[in-house]
mmCIF file of C-alpha atoms and ligand atoms in Angstrom:
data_model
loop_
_atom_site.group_PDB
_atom_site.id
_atom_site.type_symbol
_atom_site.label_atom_id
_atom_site.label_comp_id
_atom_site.label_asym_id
_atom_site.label_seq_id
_atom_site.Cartn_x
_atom_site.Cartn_y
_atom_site.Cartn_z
ATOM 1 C CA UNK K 102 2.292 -18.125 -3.301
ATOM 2 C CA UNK K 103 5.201 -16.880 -1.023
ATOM 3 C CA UNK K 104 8.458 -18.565 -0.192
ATOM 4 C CA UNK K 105 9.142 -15.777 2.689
ATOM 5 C CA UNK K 106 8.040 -17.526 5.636
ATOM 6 C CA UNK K 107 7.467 -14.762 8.175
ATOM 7 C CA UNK K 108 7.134 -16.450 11.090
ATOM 8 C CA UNK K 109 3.179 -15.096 12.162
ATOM 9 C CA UNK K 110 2.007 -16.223 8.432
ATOM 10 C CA UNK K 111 0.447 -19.329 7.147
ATOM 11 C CA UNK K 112 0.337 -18.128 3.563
ATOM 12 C CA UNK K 113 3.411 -19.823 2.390
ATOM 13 C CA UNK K 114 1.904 -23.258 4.033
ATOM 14 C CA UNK K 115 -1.261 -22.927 2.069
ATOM 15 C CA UNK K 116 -0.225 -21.782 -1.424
ATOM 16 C CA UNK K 117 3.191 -22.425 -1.948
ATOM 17 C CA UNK K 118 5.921 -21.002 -3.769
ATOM 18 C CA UNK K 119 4.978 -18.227 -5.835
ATOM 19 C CA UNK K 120 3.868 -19.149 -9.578
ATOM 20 C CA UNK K 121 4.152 -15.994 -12.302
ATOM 21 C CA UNK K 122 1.337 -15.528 -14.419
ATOM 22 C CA UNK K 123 4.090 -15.587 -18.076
ATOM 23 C CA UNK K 124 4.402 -12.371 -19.054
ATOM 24 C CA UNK K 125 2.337 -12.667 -22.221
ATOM 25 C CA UNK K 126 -0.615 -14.091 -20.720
ATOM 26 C CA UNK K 127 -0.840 -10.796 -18.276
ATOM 27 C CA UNK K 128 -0.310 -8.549 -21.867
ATOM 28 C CA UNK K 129 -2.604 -10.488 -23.164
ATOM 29 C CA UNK K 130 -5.438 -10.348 -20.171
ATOM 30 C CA UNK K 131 -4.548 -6.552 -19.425
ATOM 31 C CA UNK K 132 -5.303 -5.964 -23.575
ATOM 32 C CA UNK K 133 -8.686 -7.366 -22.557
ATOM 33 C CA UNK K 134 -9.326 -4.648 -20.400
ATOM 34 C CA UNK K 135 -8.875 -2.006 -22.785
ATOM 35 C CA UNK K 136 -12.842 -0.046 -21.171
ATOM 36 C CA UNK K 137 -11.577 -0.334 -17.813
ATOM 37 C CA UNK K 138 -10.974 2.845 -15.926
ATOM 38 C CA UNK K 139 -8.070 1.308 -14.076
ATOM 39 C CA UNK K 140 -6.601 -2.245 -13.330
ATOM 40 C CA UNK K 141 -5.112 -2.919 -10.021
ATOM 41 C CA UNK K 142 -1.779 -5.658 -10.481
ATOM 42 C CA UNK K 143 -2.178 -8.102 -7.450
ATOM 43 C CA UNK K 144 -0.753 -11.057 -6.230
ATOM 44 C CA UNK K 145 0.727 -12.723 -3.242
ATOM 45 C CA UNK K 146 3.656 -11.358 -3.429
ATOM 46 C CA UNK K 147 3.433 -8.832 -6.646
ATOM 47 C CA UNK K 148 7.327 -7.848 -5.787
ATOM 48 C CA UNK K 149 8.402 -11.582 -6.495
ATOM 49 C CA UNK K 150 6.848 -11.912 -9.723
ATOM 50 C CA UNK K 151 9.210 -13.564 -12.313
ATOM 51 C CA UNK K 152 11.492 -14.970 -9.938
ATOM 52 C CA UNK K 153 10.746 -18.429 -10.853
ATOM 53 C CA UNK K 154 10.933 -17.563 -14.658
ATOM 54 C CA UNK K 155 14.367 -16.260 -15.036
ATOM 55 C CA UNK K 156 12.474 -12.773 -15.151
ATOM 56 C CA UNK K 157 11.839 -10.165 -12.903
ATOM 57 C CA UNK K 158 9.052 -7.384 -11.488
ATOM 58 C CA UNK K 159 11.067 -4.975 -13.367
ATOM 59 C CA UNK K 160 10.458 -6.229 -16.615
ATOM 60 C CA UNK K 161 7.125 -6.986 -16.013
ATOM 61 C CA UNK K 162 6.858 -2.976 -15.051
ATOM 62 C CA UNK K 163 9.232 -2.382 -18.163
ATOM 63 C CA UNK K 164 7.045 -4.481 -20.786
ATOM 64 C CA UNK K 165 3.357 -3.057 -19.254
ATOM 65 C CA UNK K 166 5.060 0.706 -19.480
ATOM 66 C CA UNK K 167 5.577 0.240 -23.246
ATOM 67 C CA UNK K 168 2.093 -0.638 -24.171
ATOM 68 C CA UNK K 169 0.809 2.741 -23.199
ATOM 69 C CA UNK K 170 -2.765 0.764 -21.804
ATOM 70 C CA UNK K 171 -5.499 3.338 -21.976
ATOM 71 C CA UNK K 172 -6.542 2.936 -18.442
ATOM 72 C CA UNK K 173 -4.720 3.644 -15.315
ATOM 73 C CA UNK K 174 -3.032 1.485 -13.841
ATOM 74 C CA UNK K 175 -2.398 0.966 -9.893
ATOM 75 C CA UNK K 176 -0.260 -1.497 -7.713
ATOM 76 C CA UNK K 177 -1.397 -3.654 -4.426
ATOM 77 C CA UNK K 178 1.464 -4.069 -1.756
ATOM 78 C CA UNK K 179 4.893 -4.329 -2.479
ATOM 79 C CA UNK K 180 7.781 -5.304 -0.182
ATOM 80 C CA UNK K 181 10.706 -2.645 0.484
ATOM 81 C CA UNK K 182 13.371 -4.711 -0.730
ATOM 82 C CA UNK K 183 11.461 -5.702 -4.208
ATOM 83 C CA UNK K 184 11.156 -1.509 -5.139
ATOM 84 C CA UNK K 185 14.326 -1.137 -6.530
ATOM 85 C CA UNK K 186 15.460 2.371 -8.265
ATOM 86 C CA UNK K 187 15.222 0.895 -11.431
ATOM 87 C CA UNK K 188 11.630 -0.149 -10.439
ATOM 88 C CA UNK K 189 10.693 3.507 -9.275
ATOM 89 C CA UNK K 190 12.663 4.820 -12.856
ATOM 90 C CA UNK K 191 9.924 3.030 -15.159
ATOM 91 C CA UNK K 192 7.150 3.712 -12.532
ATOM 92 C CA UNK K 193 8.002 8.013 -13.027
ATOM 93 C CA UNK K 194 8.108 7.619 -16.717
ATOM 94 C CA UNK K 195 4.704 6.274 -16.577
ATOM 95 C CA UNK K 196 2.036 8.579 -17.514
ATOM 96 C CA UNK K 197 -0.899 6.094 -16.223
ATOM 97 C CA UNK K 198 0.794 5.003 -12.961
ATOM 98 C CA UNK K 199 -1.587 5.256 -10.154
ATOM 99 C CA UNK K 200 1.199 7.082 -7.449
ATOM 100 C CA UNK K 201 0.305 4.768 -4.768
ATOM 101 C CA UNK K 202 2.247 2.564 -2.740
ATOM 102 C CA UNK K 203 1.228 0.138 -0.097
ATOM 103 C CA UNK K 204 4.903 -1.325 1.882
ATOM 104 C CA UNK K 205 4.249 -3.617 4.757
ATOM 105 C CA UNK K 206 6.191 -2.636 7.436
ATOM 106 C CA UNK K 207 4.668 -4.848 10.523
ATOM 107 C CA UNK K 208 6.721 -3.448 13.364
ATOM 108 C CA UNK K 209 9.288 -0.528 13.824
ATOM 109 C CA UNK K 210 11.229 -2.529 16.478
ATOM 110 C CA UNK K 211 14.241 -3.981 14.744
ATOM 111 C CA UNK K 212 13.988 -6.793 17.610
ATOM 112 C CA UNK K 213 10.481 -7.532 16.913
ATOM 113 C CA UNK K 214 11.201 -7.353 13.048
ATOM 114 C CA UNK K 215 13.740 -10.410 13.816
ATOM 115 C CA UNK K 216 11.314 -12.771 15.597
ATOM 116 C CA UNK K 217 8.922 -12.108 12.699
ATOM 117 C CA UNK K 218 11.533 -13.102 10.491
ATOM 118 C CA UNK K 219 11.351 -9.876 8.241
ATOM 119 C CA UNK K 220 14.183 -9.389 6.248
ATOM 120 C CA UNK K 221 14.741 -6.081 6.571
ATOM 121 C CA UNK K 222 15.274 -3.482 9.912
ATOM 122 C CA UNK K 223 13.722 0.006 10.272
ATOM 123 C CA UNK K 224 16.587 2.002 8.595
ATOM 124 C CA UNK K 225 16.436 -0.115 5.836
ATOM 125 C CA UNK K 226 12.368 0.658 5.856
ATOM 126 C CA UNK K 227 13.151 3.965 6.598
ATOM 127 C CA UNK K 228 15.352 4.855 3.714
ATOM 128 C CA UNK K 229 13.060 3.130 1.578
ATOM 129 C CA UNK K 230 10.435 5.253 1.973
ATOM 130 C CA UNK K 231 12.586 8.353 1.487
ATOM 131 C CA UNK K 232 13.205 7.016 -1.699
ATOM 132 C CA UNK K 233 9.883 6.613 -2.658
ATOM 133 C CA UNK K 234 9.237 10.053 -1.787
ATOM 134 C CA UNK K 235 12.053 11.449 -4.012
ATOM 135 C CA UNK K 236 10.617 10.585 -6.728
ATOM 136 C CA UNK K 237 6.993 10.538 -6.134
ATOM 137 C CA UNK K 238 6.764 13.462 -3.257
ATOM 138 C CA UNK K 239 2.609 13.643 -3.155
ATOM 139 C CA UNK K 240 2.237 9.631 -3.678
ATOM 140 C CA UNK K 241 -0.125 7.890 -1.030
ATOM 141 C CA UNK K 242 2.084 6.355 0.424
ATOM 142 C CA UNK K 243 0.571 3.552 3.054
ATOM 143 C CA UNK K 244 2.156 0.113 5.050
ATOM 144 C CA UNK K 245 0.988 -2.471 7.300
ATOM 145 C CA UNK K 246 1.830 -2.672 10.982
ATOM 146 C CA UNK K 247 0.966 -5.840 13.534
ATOM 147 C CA UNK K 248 0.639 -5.010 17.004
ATOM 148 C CA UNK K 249 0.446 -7.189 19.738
ATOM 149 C CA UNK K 250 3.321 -9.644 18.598
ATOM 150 C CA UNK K 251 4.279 -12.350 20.688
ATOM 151 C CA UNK K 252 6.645 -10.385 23.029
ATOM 152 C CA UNK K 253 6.201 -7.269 21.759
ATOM 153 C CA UNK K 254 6.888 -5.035 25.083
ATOM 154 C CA UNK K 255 6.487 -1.543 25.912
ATOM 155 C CA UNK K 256 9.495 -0.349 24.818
ATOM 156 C CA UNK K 257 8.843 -2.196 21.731
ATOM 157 C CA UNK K 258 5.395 -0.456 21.151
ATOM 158 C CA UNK K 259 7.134 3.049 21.621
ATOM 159 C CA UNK K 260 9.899 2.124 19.198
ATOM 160 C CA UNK K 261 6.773 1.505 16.683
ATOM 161 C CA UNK K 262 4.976 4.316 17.530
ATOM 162 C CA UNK K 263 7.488 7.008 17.330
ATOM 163 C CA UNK K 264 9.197 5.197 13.955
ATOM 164 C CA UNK K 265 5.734 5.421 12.480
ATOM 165 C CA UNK K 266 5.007 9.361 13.685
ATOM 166 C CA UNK K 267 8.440 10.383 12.084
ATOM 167 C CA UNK K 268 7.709 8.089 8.786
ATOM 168 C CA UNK K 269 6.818 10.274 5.502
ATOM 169 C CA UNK K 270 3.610 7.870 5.270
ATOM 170 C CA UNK K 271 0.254 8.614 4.522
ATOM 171 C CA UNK K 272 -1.751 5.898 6.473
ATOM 172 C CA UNK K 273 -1.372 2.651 8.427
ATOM 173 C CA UNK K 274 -3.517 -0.329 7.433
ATOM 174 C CA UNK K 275 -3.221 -2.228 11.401
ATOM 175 C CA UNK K 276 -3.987 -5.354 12.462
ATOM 176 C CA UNK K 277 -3.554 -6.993 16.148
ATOM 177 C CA UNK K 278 -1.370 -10.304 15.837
ATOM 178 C CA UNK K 279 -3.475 -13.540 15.600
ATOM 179 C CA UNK K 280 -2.137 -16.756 16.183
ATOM 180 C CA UNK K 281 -2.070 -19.159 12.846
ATOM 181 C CA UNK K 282 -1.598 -23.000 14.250
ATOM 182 C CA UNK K 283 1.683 -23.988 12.093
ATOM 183 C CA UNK K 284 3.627 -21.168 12.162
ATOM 184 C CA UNK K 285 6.942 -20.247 14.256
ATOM 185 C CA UNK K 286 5.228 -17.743 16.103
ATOM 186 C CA UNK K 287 2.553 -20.185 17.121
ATOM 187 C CA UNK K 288 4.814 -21.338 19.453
ATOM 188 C CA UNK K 289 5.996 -18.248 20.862
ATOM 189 C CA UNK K 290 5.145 -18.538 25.185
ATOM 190 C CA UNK K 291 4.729 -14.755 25.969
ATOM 191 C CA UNK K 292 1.521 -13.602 24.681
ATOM 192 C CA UNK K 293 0.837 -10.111 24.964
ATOM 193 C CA UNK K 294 -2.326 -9.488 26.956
ATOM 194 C CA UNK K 295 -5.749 -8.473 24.999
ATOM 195 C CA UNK K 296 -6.555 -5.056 27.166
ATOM 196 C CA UNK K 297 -3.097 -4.398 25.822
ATOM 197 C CA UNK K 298 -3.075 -4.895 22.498
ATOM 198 C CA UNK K 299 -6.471 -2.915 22.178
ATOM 199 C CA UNK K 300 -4.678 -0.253 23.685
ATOM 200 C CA UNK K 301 -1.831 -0.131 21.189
ATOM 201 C CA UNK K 302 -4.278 -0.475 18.287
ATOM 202 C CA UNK K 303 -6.202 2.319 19.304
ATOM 203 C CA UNK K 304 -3.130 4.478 19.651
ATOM 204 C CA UNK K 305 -2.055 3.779 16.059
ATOM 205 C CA UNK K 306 -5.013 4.108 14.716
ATOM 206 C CA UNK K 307 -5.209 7.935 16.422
ATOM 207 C CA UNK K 308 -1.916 8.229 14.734
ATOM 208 C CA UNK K 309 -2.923 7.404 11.726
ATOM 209 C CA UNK K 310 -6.199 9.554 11.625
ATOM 210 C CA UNK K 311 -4.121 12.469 11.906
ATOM 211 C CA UNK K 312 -1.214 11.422 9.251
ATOM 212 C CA UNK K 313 -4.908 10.674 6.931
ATOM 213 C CA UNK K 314 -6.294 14.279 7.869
ATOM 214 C CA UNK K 315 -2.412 16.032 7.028
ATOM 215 C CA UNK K 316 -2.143 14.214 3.528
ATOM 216 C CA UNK K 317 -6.073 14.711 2.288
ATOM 217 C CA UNK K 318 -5.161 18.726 3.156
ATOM 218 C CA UNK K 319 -2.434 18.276 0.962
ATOM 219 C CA UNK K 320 -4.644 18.436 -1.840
ATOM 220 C CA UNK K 321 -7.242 21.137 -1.144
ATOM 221 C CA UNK K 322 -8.312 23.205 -3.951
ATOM 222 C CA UNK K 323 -5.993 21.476 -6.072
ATOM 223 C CA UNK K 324 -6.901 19.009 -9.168
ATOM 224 C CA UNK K 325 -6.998 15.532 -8.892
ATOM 225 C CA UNK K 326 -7.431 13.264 -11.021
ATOM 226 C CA UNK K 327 -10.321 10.904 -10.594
ATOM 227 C CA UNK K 328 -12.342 7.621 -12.156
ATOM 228 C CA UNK K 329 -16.324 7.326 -11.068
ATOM 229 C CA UNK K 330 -16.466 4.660 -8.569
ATOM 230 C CA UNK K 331 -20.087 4.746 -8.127
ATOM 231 C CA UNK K 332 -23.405 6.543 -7.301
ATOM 232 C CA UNK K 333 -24.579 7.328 -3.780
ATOM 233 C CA UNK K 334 -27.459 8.373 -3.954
ATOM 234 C CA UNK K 335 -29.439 11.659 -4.462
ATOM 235 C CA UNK K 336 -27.603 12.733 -7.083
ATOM 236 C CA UNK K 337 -23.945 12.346 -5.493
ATOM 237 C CA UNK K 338 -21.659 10.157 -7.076
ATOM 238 C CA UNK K 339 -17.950 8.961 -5.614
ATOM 239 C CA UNK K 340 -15.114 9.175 -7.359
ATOM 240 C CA UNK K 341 -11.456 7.534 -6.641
ATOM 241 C CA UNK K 342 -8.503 9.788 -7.115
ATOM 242 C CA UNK K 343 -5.018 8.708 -8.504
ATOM 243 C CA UNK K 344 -3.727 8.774 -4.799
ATOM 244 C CA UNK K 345 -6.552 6.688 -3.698
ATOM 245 C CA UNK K 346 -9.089 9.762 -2.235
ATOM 246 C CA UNK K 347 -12.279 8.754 -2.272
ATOM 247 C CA UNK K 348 -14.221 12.358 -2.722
ATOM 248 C CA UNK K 349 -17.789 13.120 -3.273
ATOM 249 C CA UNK K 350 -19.428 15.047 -6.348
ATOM 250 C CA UNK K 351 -22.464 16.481 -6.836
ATOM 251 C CA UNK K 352 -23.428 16.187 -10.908
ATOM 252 C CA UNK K 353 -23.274 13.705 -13.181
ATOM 253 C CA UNK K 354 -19.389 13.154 -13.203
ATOM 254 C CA UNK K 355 -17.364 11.731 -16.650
ATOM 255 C CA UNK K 356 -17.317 8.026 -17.313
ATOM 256 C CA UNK K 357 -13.381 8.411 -17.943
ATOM 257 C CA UNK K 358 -10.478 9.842 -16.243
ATOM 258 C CA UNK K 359 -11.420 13.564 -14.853
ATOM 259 C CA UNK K 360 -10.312 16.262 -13.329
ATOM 260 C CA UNK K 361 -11.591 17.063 -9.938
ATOM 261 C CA UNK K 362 -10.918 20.020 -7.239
ATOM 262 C CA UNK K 363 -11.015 19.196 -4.375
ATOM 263 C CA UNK K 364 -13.115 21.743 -1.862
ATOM 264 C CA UNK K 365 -13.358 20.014 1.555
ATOM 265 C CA UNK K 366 -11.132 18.179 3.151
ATOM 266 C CA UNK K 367 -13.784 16.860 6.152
ATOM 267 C CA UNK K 368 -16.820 15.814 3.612
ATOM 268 C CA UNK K 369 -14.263 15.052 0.978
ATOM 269 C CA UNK K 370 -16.375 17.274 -1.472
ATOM 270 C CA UNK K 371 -14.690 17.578 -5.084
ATOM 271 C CA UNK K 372 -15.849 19.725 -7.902
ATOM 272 C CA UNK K 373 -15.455 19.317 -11.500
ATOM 273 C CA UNK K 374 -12.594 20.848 -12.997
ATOM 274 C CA UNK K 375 -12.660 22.916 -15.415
HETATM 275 S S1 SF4 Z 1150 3.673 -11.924 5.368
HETATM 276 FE FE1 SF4 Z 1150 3.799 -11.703 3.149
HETATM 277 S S2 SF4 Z 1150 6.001 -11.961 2.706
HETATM 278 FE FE2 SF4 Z 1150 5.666 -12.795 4.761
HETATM 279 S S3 SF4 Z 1150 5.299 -14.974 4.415
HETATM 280 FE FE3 SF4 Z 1150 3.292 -13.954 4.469
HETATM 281 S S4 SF4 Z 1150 2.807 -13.521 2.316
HETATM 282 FE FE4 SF4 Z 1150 4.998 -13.973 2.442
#
């Protein structure tokens, strides 16, 4: 659950505060998964884990770093204010973290980021991910962003826009605003016209095709490390990098952790390293 209350979502209504799996029961499930190329830590609100059990995401982090698992291991979204330096110190000093990171973001107007009831503003968000970079500089590094927000003007949309084209991120995951009965922003008079918001979306996502294209190029003709994914057909198979690059290799590929070259960054071809 969440206990955030942004003021577009319904989650907290529907599920709650958030509940921690206790930290031996997710030892004791990840031990389970001992074949598994890589396990993916979810939840509502991953960042928040603990809270409620006099514990925190960094220990969690701390206590999963010091049983060296055999797979890799990667993390869905986190909130900027819940990666702390001491998060990002046990995150570098693990050899089987995924370097990945998913931050919602929603909106880089600091005015819309009030009405949405975000807790943070764009310099905040903005230092954050400078952060991140220092110590991960070739992570994926990806957020969320609404558009179409109850009131979200012009000027608003170019404040996004240009906060998102100067951002060290590597993609944009965006979504137009949809109304959820219940929630503040339910309420909120000053819709922002369809033919609009279609515009806006299609402007990010031409942003973000271009931040994709820059950070795949990043990697040409250099190793990656990959896991099989799975087989597409005459005798291609795809395989999911560390920074979350799907490529495509001909040949039977490893059933483990490999290392891959990648050789183009338009078909997303990969070789087999040697
Ligand atoms: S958007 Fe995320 S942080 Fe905000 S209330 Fe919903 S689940 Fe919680």
């Amino acid at each position: 659950g969440c206990d955030s209350f942004c003021s577009y979502c319904i989650v907290p209504f529907l599920r709650g505060k958030p509940v921690s799996m206790p930290l031996k029961m997710v030892l004791k499930n990840l031990s389970n998964l001992i074949d598994e190329n890589e396990v993916v830590l979810t939840g509502i609100h991953l960042g928040k884990w603990g809270k409620d059990i006099d514990m925190s995401f960094e220990d969690l982090m701390l206590a999963i770093s010091k049983e060296n698992f055999p797979f890799r291991i990667r993390l869905s979204s986190l909130e900027a204010k819940e990666i702390t330096k001491n998060v990002l110190e046990i995150l570098k000093e693990m050899d089987n973290f995924c370097h990945h990171f998913h931050i919602p973001l929603q909106s880089g107007s600091d005015r819309i980021l009030k009405l949405m009831k975000r807790n943070y503003d764009k310099t905040f968000f903005k230092n954050k991910i400078d952060e991140v970079r220092k110590f991960f500089p070739n992570a994926c590094i990806g957020i969320d962003v609404i558009v179409g927000f109850p009131g979200e003007d012009e000027q608003d949309f170019l404040e996004t826009y240009s906060f998102l084209q100067d951002l060290p991120i590597d993609y944009m995951h965006i979504f137009t605003y949809s109304p959820r009965e219940g929630t503040e922003a339910y309420n909120h008079k000053n819709l922002v016209d369809k033919d609009t918001v279609l515009i806006r979306y299609q402007k990010l996502k031409e942003l973000n095709d271009v931040k994709r294209k820059f950070f795949i190029e990043r990697f040409l003709n250099r190793d990656i490390l990959c896991i099989p994914d799975k087989k597409i057909g005459s005798g291609y198979y795809r395989a999911l990098s560390r920074e979350y690059i799907k490529v495509i290799i001909k040949d039977k590929i490893p059933e483990r952790e490999f290392r891959a070259k990648l050789i183009n960054t338009d078909t997303l071809e990969a070789v087999i390293a040697n």
